[in-house]
PDB file of C-alpha atoms in Angstrom:
ATOM      1  CA  MET A   4       3.014   7.032  27.369  1.00 54.00           C
ATOM      2  CA  SER A   5       5.676   9.249  29.675  1.00 74.00           C
ATOM      3  CA  ARG A   6       3.280  12.413  29.751  1.00 73.00           C
ATOM      4  CA  GLU A   7       5.374  13.393  32.843  1.00 78.00           C
ATOM      5  CA  GLN A   8       8.583  13.118  30.963  1.00 80.00           C
ATOM      6  CA  ARG A   9       7.611  15.044  28.062  1.00 65.00           C
ATOM      7  CA  GLU A  10       5.939  17.775  30.070  1.00 76.00           C
ATOM      8  CA  ARG A  11       9.261  18.234  31.644  1.00 77.00           C
ATOM      9  CA  ILE A  12      11.462  18.589  28.329  1.00 77.00           C
ATOM     10  CA  LYS A  13       8.490  20.932  27.048  1.00 68.00           C
ATOM     11  CA  ALA A  14       8.903  23.131  30.330  1.00 74.00           C
ATOM     12  CA  GLU A  15      12.904  22.833  30.199  1.00 74.00           C
ATOM     13  CA  LEU A  16      12.846  23.907  26.313  1.00 74.00           C
ATOM     14  CA  GLY A  17      10.559  26.886  26.507  1.00 59.00           C
ATOM     15  CA  ARG A  18      11.027  29.086  23.478  1.00 46.00           C
ATOM     16  CA  PRO A  19      13.263  28.264  20.410  1.00 46.00           C
ATOM     17  CA  ARG A  20      17.057  28.990  21.633  1.00 48.00           C
ATOM     18  CA  VAL A  21      19.041  26.977  19.397  1.00 51.00           C
ATOM     19  CA  ALA A  22      17.976  27.648  15.997  1.00 56.00           C
ATOM     20  CA  ALA A  23      19.888  30.472  13.775  1.00 51.00           C
ATOM     21  CA  SER A  24      18.763  33.660  14.090  1.00 53.00           C
ATOM     22  CA  SER A  25      19.598  37.322  13.029  1.00 58.00           C
ATOM     23  CA  ASP A  26      20.965  38.602  16.417  1.00 74.00           C
ATOM     24  CA  ARG A  27      23.939  35.934  16.971  1.00 85.00           C
ATOM     25  CA  SER A  28      26.858  35.561  14.937  1.00 93.00           C
ATOM     26  CA  ILE A  29      27.671  32.276  13.246  1.00 95.00           C
ATOM     27  CA  GLU A  30      30.307  31.467  15.757  1.00 96.00           C
ATOM     28  CA  GLN A  31      27.782  32.188  18.774  1.00 95.00           C
ATOM     29  CA  ILE A  32      25.177  30.032  16.906  1.00 95.00           C
ATOM     30  CA  ARG A  33      27.582  26.771  16.738  1.00 97.00           C
ATOM     31  CA  ALA A  34      28.893  27.358  20.322  1.00 97.00           C
ATOM     32  CA  ASP A  35      25.294  27.479  21.660  1.00 95.00           C
ATOM     33  CA  PHE A  36      24.372  24.345  19.558  1.00 96.00           C
ATOM     34  CA  ALA A  37      27.413  22.388  20.967  1.00 97.00           C
ATOM     35  CA  ALA A  38      26.525  23.191  24.625  1.00 96.00           C
ATOM     36  CA  PHE A  39      22.946  22.264  23.941  1.00 94.00           C
ATOM     37  CA  MET A  40      23.885  19.100  22.616  1.00 96.00           C
ATOM     38  CA  ALA A  41      26.601  18.579  25.426  1.00 96.00           C
ATOM     39  CA  THR A  42      23.514  17.906  27.724  1.00 93.00           C
ATOM     40  CA  MET A  43      22.264  14.975  25.922  1.00 95.00           C
ATOM     41  CA  HIS A  44      22.678  11.546  27.106  1.00 95.00           C
ATOM     42  CA  VAL A  45      25.473   9.379  25.279  1.00 97.00           C
ATOM     43  CA  PRO A  46      25.059   5.739  26.112  1.00 97.00           C
ATOM     44  CA  LYS A  47      27.968   3.809  27.529  1.00 97.00           C
ATOM     45  CA  GLY A  48      29.395   0.710  25.238  1.00 97.00           C
ATOM     46  CA  THR A  49      30.970   2.398  22.379  1.00 98.00           C
ATOM     47  CA  HIS A  50      34.638   3.628  21.775  1.00 97.00           C
ATOM     48  CA  SER A  51      35.162   5.988  18.741  1.00 98.00           C
ATOM     49  CA  ARG A  52      38.268   7.581  17.335  1.00 98.00           C
ATOM     50  CA  SER A  53      38.965  10.244  14.560  1.00 98.00           C
ATOM     51  CA  THR A  54      39.498   8.969  10.725  1.00 98.00           C
ATOM     52  CA  THR A  55      39.155  10.048   7.213  1.00 97.00           C
ATOM     53  CA  LEU A  56      36.264   9.270   4.746  1.00 98.00           C
ATOM     54  CA  GLY A  57      36.205  10.400   1.337  1.00 94.00           C
ATOM     55  CA  THR A  58      37.539  14.001   1.720  1.00 93.00           C
ATOM     56  CA  ARG A  59      36.434  14.877   5.114  1.00 98.00           C
ATOM     57  CA  SER A  60      37.277  13.944   8.714  1.00 98.00           C
ATOM     58  CA  ALA A  61      35.121  11.492  10.230  1.00 98.00           C
ATOM     59  CA  LEU A  62      34.421   9.649  13.808  1.00 98.00           C
ATOM     60  CA  LEU A  63      34.288   5.949  13.636  1.00 98.00           C
ATOM     61  CA  VAL A  64      32.165   4.622  16.605  1.00 98.00           C
ATOM     62  CA  GLU A  65      32.254   0.774  17.285  1.00 98.00           C
ATOM     63  CA  ALA A  66      30.435  -1.083  19.931  1.00 98.00           C
ATOM     64  CA  GLU A  67      32.995  -2.472  22.642  1.00 97.00           C
ATOM     65  CA  GLN A  68      31.075  -5.761  22.789  1.00 95.00           C
ATOM     66  CA  GLY A  69      28.575  -7.992  20.319  1.00 92.00           C
ATOM     67  CA  ALA A  70      29.986  -6.279  17.096  1.00 95.00           C
ATOM     68  CA  GLN A  71      28.042  -7.099  14.021  1.00 96.00           C
ATOM     69  CA  PRO A  72      28.483  -6.510  10.376  1.00 96.00           C
ATOM     70  CA  GLY A  73      27.107  -3.641   8.764  1.00 97.00           C
ATOM     71  CA  THR A  74      27.999   0.025   8.642  1.00 98.00           C
ATOM     72  CA  ILE A  75      26.032   3.332   9.619  1.00 98.00           C
ATOM     73  CA  LEU A  76      27.080   6.349   7.355  1.00 98.00           C
ATOM     74  CA  TYR A  77      25.666   9.136   9.797  1.00 99.00           C
ATOM     75  CA  PHE A  78      24.974  12.898   9.089  1.00 99.00           C
ATOM     76  CA  HIS A  79      24.711  15.111  11.923  1.00 98.00           C
ATOM     77  CA  GLY A  80      21.963  17.933  12.470  1.00 98.00           C
ATOM     78  CA  GLY A  81      22.526  21.624  12.436  1.00 98.00           C
ATOM     79  CA  SER A  82      20.621  23.027   9.378  1.00 97.00           C
ATOM     80  CA  CYS A  83      24.011  22.403   7.659  1.00 98.00           C
ATOM     81  CA  LEU A  84      25.270  25.723   9.567  1.00 98.00           C
ATOM     82  CA  MET A  85      26.480  24.038  12.955  1.00 98.00           C
ATOM     83  CA  GLY A  86      26.960  20.658  14.585  1.00 98.00           C
ATOM     84  CA  SER A  87      29.698  18.089  14.252  1.00 98.00           C
ATOM     85  CA  PRO A  88      30.398  14.356  14.479  1.00 98.00           C
ATOM     86  CA  GLU A  89      30.865  15.324  18.495  1.00 98.00           C
ATOM     87  CA  THR A  90      27.300  16.870  18.825  1.00 98.00           C
ATOM     88  CA  GLY A  91      25.759  13.816  16.795  1.00 98.00           C
ATOM     89  CA  MET A  92      27.175  11.141  19.630  1.00 98.00           C
ATOM     90  CA  PRO A  93      23.931  11.149  21.449  1.00 98.00           C
ATOM     91  CA  LEU A  94      22.181   9.503  18.398  1.00 98.00           C
ATOM     92  CA  THR A  95      25.176   7.648  16.554  1.00 98.00           C
ATOM     93  CA  ALA A  96      26.098   6.000  19.926  1.00 98.00           C
ATOM     94  CA  SER A  97      22.675   4.858  20.255  1.00 98.00           C
ATOM     95  CA  LEU A  98      22.227   3.265  16.981  1.00 98.00           C
ATOM     96  CA  VAL A  99      25.893   1.579  17.457  1.00 98.00           C
ATOM     97  CA  VAL A 100      25.034   0.203  20.867  1.00 98.00           C
ATOM     98  CA  ARG A 101      21.537  -1.141  19.832  1.00 98.00           C
ATOM     99  CA  THR A 102      22.722  -2.934  16.745  1.00 97.00           C
ATOM    100  CA  GLY A 103      26.483  -3.925  17.084  1.00 97.00           C
ATOM    101  CA  MET A 104      26.906  -2.223  13.959  1.00 98.00           C
ATOM    102  CA  ARG A 105      30.086   0.484  13.300  1.00 98.00           C
ATOM    103  CA  SER A 106      29.184   3.781  12.369  1.00 98.00           C
ATOM    104  CA  PHE A 107      30.884   6.828  10.421  1.00 98.00           C
ATOM    105  CA  SER A 108      29.855  10.279  11.608  1.00 98.00           C
ATOM    106  CA  LEU A 109      31.034  12.702   9.004  1.00 98.00           C
ATOM    107  CA  ASP A 110      32.331  16.217   9.570  1.00 98.00           C
ATOM    108  CA  TYR A 111      30.856  17.368   6.388  1.00 98.00           C
ATOM    109  CA  ARG A 112      31.321  21.451   5.432  1.00 98.00           C
ATOM    110  CA  LEU A 113      29.036  23.839   6.820  1.00 98.00           C
ATOM    111  CA  ALA A 114      27.517  26.985   5.477  1.00 98.00           C
ATOM    112  CA  PRO A 115      27.596  30.069   5.245  1.00 98.00           C
ATOM    113  CA  GLU A 116      31.607  29.440   4.524  1.00 98.00           C
ATOM    114  CA  HIS A 117      30.575  26.403   2.300  1.00 98.00           C
ATOM    115  CA  PRO A 118      26.797  26.808   0.915  1.00 98.00           C
ATOM    116  CA  PHE A 119      24.748  24.217  -0.812  1.00 98.00           C
ATOM    117  CA  PRO A 120      25.568  22.029  -2.434  1.00 98.00           C
ATOM    118  CA  ALA A 121      28.923  21.327  -0.394  1.00 98.00           C
ATOM    119  CA  ALA A 122      27.588  19.067   2.142  1.00 98.00           C
ATOM    120  CA  ILE A 123      25.790  16.710  -0.124  1.00 98.00           C
ATOM    121  CA  GLU A 124      29.398  16.783  -2.044  1.00 98.00           C
ATOM    122  CA  ASP A 125      30.997  15.681   1.253  1.00 98.00           C
ATOM    123  CA  CYS A 126      28.446  13.060   1.763  1.00 98.00           C
ATOM    124  CA  VAL A 127      28.657  11.502  -1.504  1.00 98.00           C
ATOM    125  CA  ALA A 128      32.382  11.414  -1.365  1.00 98.00           C
ATOM    126  CA  ALA A 129      32.442   9.650   2.160  1.00 98.00           C
ATOM    127  CA  TYR A 130      30.057   7.180   0.565  1.00 98.00           C
ATOM    128  CA  ARG A 131      32.119   6.549  -2.571  1.00 98.00           C
ATOM    129  CA  GLY A 132      35.280   6.112   0.077  1.00 98.00           C
ATOM    130  CA  LEU A 133      33.391   3.243   1.687  1.00 98.00           C
ATOM    131  CA  LEU A 134      32.537   1.546  -1.512  1.00 98.00           C
ATOM    132  CA  ASP A 135      36.282   2.216  -2.641  1.00 98.00           C
ATOM    133  CA  GLN A 136      37.164   0.203   0.400  1.00 97.00           C
ATOM    134  CA  GLY A 137      35.353  -2.742  -0.570  1.00 97.00           C
ATOM    135  CA  VAL A 138      32.049  -2.283   1.413  1.00 97.00           C
ATOM    136  CA  ALA A 139      29.029  -3.600  -0.226  1.00 97.00           C
ATOM    137  CA  PRO A 140      26.451  -0.805  -0.646  1.00 97.00           C
ATOM    138  CA  THR A 141      23.873  -3.389   0.618  1.00 97.00           C
ATOM    139  CA  SER A 142      25.773  -3.328   4.167  1.00 98.00           C
ATOM    140  CA  ILE A 143      25.376   0.220   4.390  1.00 98.00           C
ATOM    141  CA  ALA A 144      22.879   2.451   5.710  1.00 98.00           C
ATOM    142  CA  PHE A 145      22.409   6.294   5.738  1.00 99.00           C
ATOM    143  CA  ALA A 146      21.272   7.789   8.715  1.00 99.00           C
ATOM    144  CA  GLY A 147      21.012  11.538   9.849  1.00 98.00           C
ATOM    145  CA  ASP A 148      18.944  13.707  12.048  1.00 98.00           C
ATOM    146  CA  SER A 149      17.224  17.234  10.993  1.00 98.00           C
ATOM    147  CA  ALA A 150      19.287  18.720   8.187  1.00 98.00           C
ATOM    148  CA  GLY A 151      21.433  15.381   8.358  1.00 98.00           C
ATOM    149  CA  GLY A 152      18.347  13.596   7.896  1.00 98.00           C
ATOM    150  CA  GLY A 153      17.957  15.443   4.535  1.00 98.00           C
ATOM    151  CA  LEU A 154      21.167  14.722   3.323  1.00 99.00           C
ATOM    152  CA  CYS A 155      20.631  11.158   3.993  1.00 98.00           C
ATOM    153  CA  VAL A 156      17.892  11.373   0.867  1.00 98.00           C
ATOM    154  CA  THR A 157      19.581  14.102  -1.147  1.00 98.00           C
ATOM    155  CA  SER A 158      22.949  12.533  -1.062  1.00 98.00           C
ATOM    156  CA  CYS A 159      21.324   9.499  -2.453  1.00 98.00           C
ATOM    157  CA  PHE A 160      20.077  11.640  -5.674  1.00 98.00           C
ATOM    158  CA  LYS A 161      23.478  12.799  -6.078  1.00 98.00           C
ATOM    159  CA  ALA A 162      25.241   9.363  -5.974  1.00 98.00           C
ATOM    160  CA  ARG A 163      22.556   7.975  -8.643  1.00 98.00           C
ATOM    161  CA  ALA A 164      23.237  10.827 -10.765  1.00 98.00           C
ATOM    162  CA  GLU A 165      27.089   9.882 -10.398  1.00 98.00           C
ATOM    163  CA  GLY A 166      26.262   5.872 -11.194  1.00 98.00           C
ATOM    164  CA  LEU A 167      26.865   5.116  -7.799  1.00 98.00           C
ATOM    165  CA  PRO A 168      24.696   1.908  -6.271  1.00 98.00           C
ATOM    166  CA  LEU A 169      22.388   3.076  -3.707  1.00 98.00           C
ATOM    167  CA  PRO A 170      22.762   2.081   0.126  1.00 98.00           C
ATOM    168  CA  GLY A 171      20.713  -0.606   1.717  1.00 98.00           C
ATOM    169  CA  ALA A 172      18.479   1.534   3.848  1.00 98.00           C
ATOM    170  CA  ILE A 173      17.976   5.168   5.117  1.00 98.00           C
ATOM    171  CA  VAL A 174      16.889   6.176   8.409  1.00 99.00           C
ATOM    172  CA  THR A 175      15.992   9.708   9.225  1.00 99.00           C
ATOM    173  CA  PHE A 176      15.122  11.586  12.649  1.00 99.00           C
ATOM    174  CA  SER A 177      12.941  14.595  12.151  1.00 98.00           C
ATOM    175  CA  ALA A 178      14.377  15.346   8.557  1.00 98.00           C
ATOM    176  CA  GLY A 179      14.518  18.826   6.623  1.00 98.00           C
ATOM    177  CA  LEU A 180      13.131  17.611   3.634  1.00 98.00           C
ATOM    178  CA  ASP A 181      11.452  20.776   1.953  1.00 98.00           C
ATOM    179  CA  PHE A 182      13.627  24.330   1.682  1.00 98.00           C
ATOM    180  CA  THR A 183      10.440  25.786   0.137  1.00 97.00           C
ATOM    181  CA  ARG A 184       8.769  25.351   3.555  1.00 97.00           C
ATOM    182  CA  THR A 185       5.298  24.926   2.388  1.00 96.00           C
ATOM    183  CA  GLY A 186       4.138  22.005   4.325  1.00 97.00           C
ATOM    184  CA  LYS A 187       1.239  22.968   6.434  1.00 97.00           C
ATOM    185  CA  SER A 188       3.436  22.268   9.742  1.00 98.00           C
ATOM    186  CA  ALA A 189       5.319  25.086   9.072  1.00 96.00           C
ATOM    187  CA  ASP A 190       2.246  27.217  10.169  1.00 95.00           C
ATOM    188  CA  THR A 191       0.233  25.068  12.288  1.00 97.00           C
ATOM    189  CA  LYS A 192       3.367  24.153  14.308  1.00 96.00           C
ATOM    190  CA  ASN A 193       4.579  27.653  14.504  1.00 94.00           C
ATOM    191  CA  GLY A 194       4.810  28.586  18.207  1.00 92.00           C
ATOM    192  CA  ILE A 195       4.721  24.966  19.345  1.00 94.00           C
ATOM    193  CA  ASP A 196       7.949  23.952  17.835  1.00 94.00           C
ATOM    194  CA  PRO A 197      10.289  24.726  20.813  1.00 92.00           C
ATOM    195  CA  PHE A 198      13.451  24.921  18.334  1.00 93.00           C
ATOM    196  CA  PHE A 199      12.080  26.490  15.262  1.00 94.00           C
ATOM    197  CA  THR A 200       9.965  29.444  13.902  1.00 93.00           C
ATOM    198  CA  ARG A 201       9.230  30.729  10.502  1.00 92.00           C
ATOM    199  CA  GLU A 202      11.932  33.487  11.400  1.00 91.00           C
ATOM    200  CA  SER A 203      14.523  31.092  12.251  1.00 92.00           C
ATOM    201  CA  PHE A 204      13.555  28.873   8.825  1.00 94.00           C
ATOM    202  CA  ARG A 205      14.021  31.893   6.720  1.00 92.00           C
ATOM    203  CA  ALA A 206      17.473  32.954   8.366  1.00 92.00           C
ATOM    204  CA  SER A 207      18.991  29.213   8.116  1.00 95.00           C
ATOM    205  CA  GLY A 208      17.869  28.382   4.831  1.00 96.00           C
ATOM    206  CA  GLY A 209      19.170  31.765   3.446  1.00 96.00           C
ATOM    207  CA  LEU A 210      22.373  30.916   4.540  1.00 96.00           C
ATOM    208  CA  TYR A 211      22.574  27.583   3.437  1.00 98.00           C
ATOM    209  CA  LEU A 212      20.856  28.250   0.018  1.00 98.00           C
ATOM    210  CA  SER A 213      23.049  31.317  -0.959  1.00 97.00           C
ATOM    211  CA  GLY A 214      20.724  32.407  -3.694  1.00 97.00           C
ATOM    212  CA  ALA A 215      20.447  28.680  -4.797  1.00 98.00           C
ATOM    213  CA  ASP A 216      16.555  27.637  -6.133  1.00 98.00           C
ATOM    214  CA  PRO A 217      14.733  25.377  -3.337  1.00 98.00           C
ATOM    215  CA  GLU A 218      12.586  24.110  -6.116  1.00 98.00           C
ATOM    216  CA  GLN A 219      14.600  21.216  -7.117  1.00 98.00           C
ATOM    217  CA  GLU A 220      15.139  17.437  -5.692  1.00 98.00           C
ATOM    218  CA  LEU A 221      18.581  18.185  -3.946  1.00 98.00           C
ATOM    219  CA  LEU A 222      16.946  20.893  -1.750  1.00 98.00           C
ATOM    220  CA  SER A 223      13.368  20.009  -1.431  1.00 98.00           C
ATOM    221  CA  PRO A 224      12.883  16.298  -2.040  1.00 98.00           C
ATOM    222  CA  ALA A 225       9.530  16.051  -0.106  1.00 98.00           C
ATOM    223  CA  ILE A 226       8.228  17.810  -3.172  1.00 98.00           C
ATOM    224  CA  PHE A 227      10.350  17.265  -5.835  1.00 98.00           C
ATOM    225  CA  GLY A 228      12.101  14.159  -5.364  1.00 98.00           C
ATOM    226  CA  ASP A 229      11.877  11.149  -7.683  1.00 97.00           C
ATOM    227  CA  LEU A 230      11.985   8.312  -5.337  1.00 98.00           C
ATOM    228  CA  ARG A 231      12.050   5.575  -7.767  1.00 97.00           C
ATOM    229  CA  GLY A 232      14.759   2.542  -6.729  1.00 97.00           C
ATOM    230  CA  PHE A 233      15.375   4.051  -3.495  1.00 98.00           C
ATOM    231  CA  PRO A 234      16.297   1.604  -0.471  1.00 98.00           C
ATOM    232  CA  PRO A 235      13.730   0.968   2.371  1.00 98.00           C
ATOM    233  CA  LEU A 236      13.125   4.233   4.476  1.00 98.00           C
ATOM    234  CA  LEU A 237      12.315   4.660   7.983  1.00 98.00           C
ATOM    235  CA  LEU A 238      10.906   8.399   8.663  1.00 99.00           C
ATOM    236  CA  GLN A 239      10.680   9.396  12.322  1.00 99.00           C
ATOM    237  CA  VAL A 240       9.198  12.634  13.265  1.00 98.00           C
ATOM    238  CA  GLY A 241       7.407  14.192  16.201  1.00 98.00           C
ATOM    239  CA  THR A 242       4.001  15.961  15.873  1.00 97.00           C
ATOM    240  CA  ASN A 243       5.436  19.368  17.823  1.00 96.00           C
ATOM    241  CA  GLU A 244       7.713  20.317  15.183  1.00 97.00           C
ATOM    242  CA  LEU A 245       7.172  22.339  11.755  1.00 98.00           C
ATOM    243  CA  LEU A 246       9.484  19.705   9.921  1.00 98.00           C
ATOM    244  CA  LEU A 247       6.380  17.427  10.512  1.00 98.00           C
ATOM    245  CA  ASP A 248       5.118  17.583   6.854  1.00 98.00           C
ATOM    246  CA  ASP A 249       8.689  16.926   5.591  1.00 98.00           C
ATOM    247  CA  SER A 250       8.176  13.418   6.386  1.00 98.00           C
ATOM    248  CA  THR A 251       4.790  12.887   5.969  1.00 98.00           C
ATOM    249  CA  ARG A 252       5.000  14.287   2.223  1.00 98.00           C
ATOM    250  CA  LEU A 253       8.210  12.165   1.649  1.00 98.00           C
ATOM    251  CA  ALA A 254       6.180   9.145   2.799  1.00 98.00           C
ATOM    252  CA  GLU A 255       3.869   9.997   0.407  1.00 98.00           C
ATOM    253  CA  ARG A 256       6.152  10.373  -2.519  1.00 98.00           C
ATOM    254  CA  ALA A 257       7.837   6.916  -1.612  1.00 98.00           C
ATOM    255  CA  ARG A 258       4.642   5.277  -1.484  1.00 98.00           C
ATOM    256  CA  ASP A 259       3.745   6.648  -4.967  1.00 98.00           C
ATOM    257  CA  ALA A 260       7.469   5.487  -6.344  1.00 98.00           C
ATOM    258  CA  GLU A 261       6.565   1.813  -4.963  1.00 98.00           C
ATOM    259  CA  VAL A 262       9.506   2.170  -2.084  1.00 98.00           C
ATOM    260  CA  ASP A 263       9.230   0.432   1.206  1.00 98.00           C
ATOM    261  CA  VAL A 264       8.464   3.324   3.571  1.00 98.00           C
ATOM    262  CA  ILE A 265       7.712   3.398   7.236  1.00 98.00           C
ATOM    263  CA  LEU A 266       6.301   6.811   8.496  1.00 98.00           C
ATOM    264  CA  ASP A 267       6.809   6.623  12.371  1.00 98.00           C
ATOM    265  CA  VAL A 268       5.226   9.779  14.127  1.00 98.00           C
ATOM    266  CA  THR A 269       5.406  10.095  17.803  1.00 97.00           C
ATOM    267  CA  ALA A 270       2.854  12.254  19.518  1.00 96.00           C
ATOM    268  CA  ASP A 271       3.712  15.586  21.452  1.00 94.00           C
ATOM    269  CA  VAL A 272       7.448  15.394  21.206  1.00 95.00           C
ATOM    270  CA  PRO A 273       9.960  17.757  19.516  1.00 95.00           C
ATOM    271  CA  HIS A 274      12.634  17.988  16.798  1.00 96.00           C
ATOM    272  CA  VAL A 275      14.827  15.302  17.109  1.00 97.00           C
ATOM    273  CA  PHE A 276      13.118  13.717  20.429  1.00 97.00           C
ATOM    274  CA  GLN A 277      15.320  10.775  20.148  1.00 98.00           C
ATOM    275  CA  GLY A 278      18.257  12.854  21.508  1.00 96.00           C
ATOM    276  CA  TYR A 279      16.520  12.577  24.804  1.00 96.00           C
ATOM    277  CA  ASN A 280      17.241   8.696  25.085  1.00 96.00           C
ATOM    278  CA  GLY A 281      17.571   7.817  28.916  1.00 92.00           C
ATOM    279  CA  GLN A 282      15.270  10.851  29.617  1.00 92.00           C
ATOM    280  CA  LEU A 283      12.238  10.051  27.342  1.00 95.00           C
ATOM    281  CA  ASP A 284      10.718   6.798  27.134  1.00 95.00           C
ATOM    282  CA  GLU A 285       9.524   7.504  23.717  1.00 96.00           C
ATOM    283  CA  ALA A 286      13.153   8.615  22.551  1.00 97.00           C
ATOM    284  CA  ASP A 287      14.304   4.865  23.295  1.00 97.00           C
ATOM    285  CA  GLN A 288      11.563   3.347  21.939  1.00 98.00           C
ATOM    286  CA  ALA A 289      11.966   4.997  18.601  1.00 98.00           C
ATOM    287  CA  LEU A 290      15.701   3.982  18.680  1.00 98.00           C
ATOM    288  CA  ASP A 291      14.807   0.444  19.307  1.00 98.00           C
ATOM    289  CA  ARG A 292      12.490   0.390  16.192  1.00 98.00           C
ATOM    290  CA  ALA A 293      15.248   2.450  14.378  1.00 98.00           C
ATOM    291  CA  ALA A 294      17.703  -0.584  15.204  1.00 98.00           C
ATOM    292  CA  LEU A 295      15.471  -2.926  14.425  1.00 97.00           C
ATOM    293  CA  PHE A 296      14.742  -1.507  10.894  1.00 98.00           C
ATOM    294  CA  LEU A 297      18.600  -1.308  10.210  1.00 98.00           C
ATOM    295  CA  THR A 298      19.094  -5.093  11.206  1.00 97.00           C
ATOM    296  CA  GLN A 299      16.322  -6.098   9.047  1.00 96.00           C
ATOM    297  CA  HIS A 300      17.356  -3.986   6.047  1.00 96.00           C
ATOM    298  CA  VAL A 301      20.849  -3.765   5.974  1.00 94.00           C
ATOM    299  CA  GLY A 302      22.672  -6.551   4.287  1.00 58.00           C
ATOM    300  CA  ARG A 303      25.181  -8.929   6.053  1.00 55.00           C
ATOM    301  CA  THR A 304      28.138  -9.432   3.618  1.00 47.00           C
ATOM    302  CA  GLY A 305      30.715  -7.030   1.594  1.00 40.00           C
ATOM    303  CA  HIS A 306      32.922  -5.730   4.310  1.00 39.00           C
ATOM    304  CA  LYS A 307      36.105  -7.616   2.769  1.00 40.00           C
ATOM    305  CA  ASN A 308      39.125  -5.924   4.202  1.00 34.00           C
ATOM    306  CA  SER A 309      37.356  -2.501   4.873  1.00 35.00           C
ATOM    307  CA  THR A 310      37.954  -2.381   8.581  1.00 35.00           C
ATOM    308  CA  ALA A 311      41.602  -3.213   8.342  1.00 31.00           C
ATOM    309  CA  SER A 312      42.121  -0.817   5.159  1.00 34.00           C
ATOM    310  CA  LEU A 313      40.419   1.964   7.258  1.00 38.00           C
ATOM    311  CA  SER A 314      42.202   1.413  10.830  1.00 34.00           C
ATOM    312  CA  ASN A 315      45.117   3.288   9.300  1.00 33.00           C
ATOM    313  CA  ALA A 316      43.229   6.107   7.575  1.00 37.00           C
TER     314      ALA A 316
END
C-alpha cells in the first residue's frame, strides 16, 4: 500500500476546489476543472483524432501498438456540467493502453444549457451510432468516471427502453448514481472528500436536474434502477468520497437482480483516484483490474467494417 503517495495527494488536494459552487460562474467552473485535469498523467502509447458519433463529436483513441478487438464507449466526468473528451484522456488512454481496444470518448451536451436528460440522450445516440455501423453490442463496453459512470448505467436503461440490445460490460469509476443524495456516505464523508461537499452537490445537482424529480431510475439508479438483464458490472470507488454508497447500493441491486457484479473498493483514496495513474500505485492497480475485466467480458467479434466506416466520419 502506498501510504506516502496517498498522504501526499491528500495534502495537495486540500479542501474541495473543483466542484460546482455558487461563487463561480459556469465558465470559471469549467476552466478550473480543465486546468485541474491537465495536471493528470496521460500515458503514452495512443493516438487520437476527432470524429462524430451519433449526434455529437467524439475523440477516437487507439493504441499505437498491439490493437485488439473491442470498443470502449467512454463518458467523461464533471457533474454533467463540465469536462470533455480531452479532460477524460488520463483515464481513456489508460484503458486503451492496457486493453488494446479502441475508445470513443463522447462530447455529450452539458447542463445548465442542456439539463437532464440531454446527456443520456446523447450517450444512447452514440451507442446507436456504433450499432448502426455494424459493431456487435457484445463487443462494446460502457466506461466512465463520476457523472460519466452514472451515464453508463442510466444510458443502459434508456437504450433498453428504446429496444436496443445492451452492451457487453460496464465499468465505472466513482460513479454518481443517486441524485436524491440519501446514501450515508454523503454525510459520513462530508469534510473528508477533497472534491465535494453536500453544498456543492446541491448546486451541481440543481443545475443538472432543472426541476426533474430525482426519484427515478434515470437519475437515481442506486435506489430505483431495475438492473435485470444488465451486462456484467465493475464498480470501482474509494472510501474517501461522498459517492461511496452510490456504488455500494448499486452493487446490492445488481446482486439482487442476478447480475454479475464486482464492487471494487479501495481504502483512503479520493474521488476518481484512477486519474492519479503514474502517481499512485492504487490507481495503476485499479486500472489493471478494470482492463482485465474488460478483456474478460467484452466480446471479440462483430466489428465488420465499422472501423473503415468511422474513419471517414
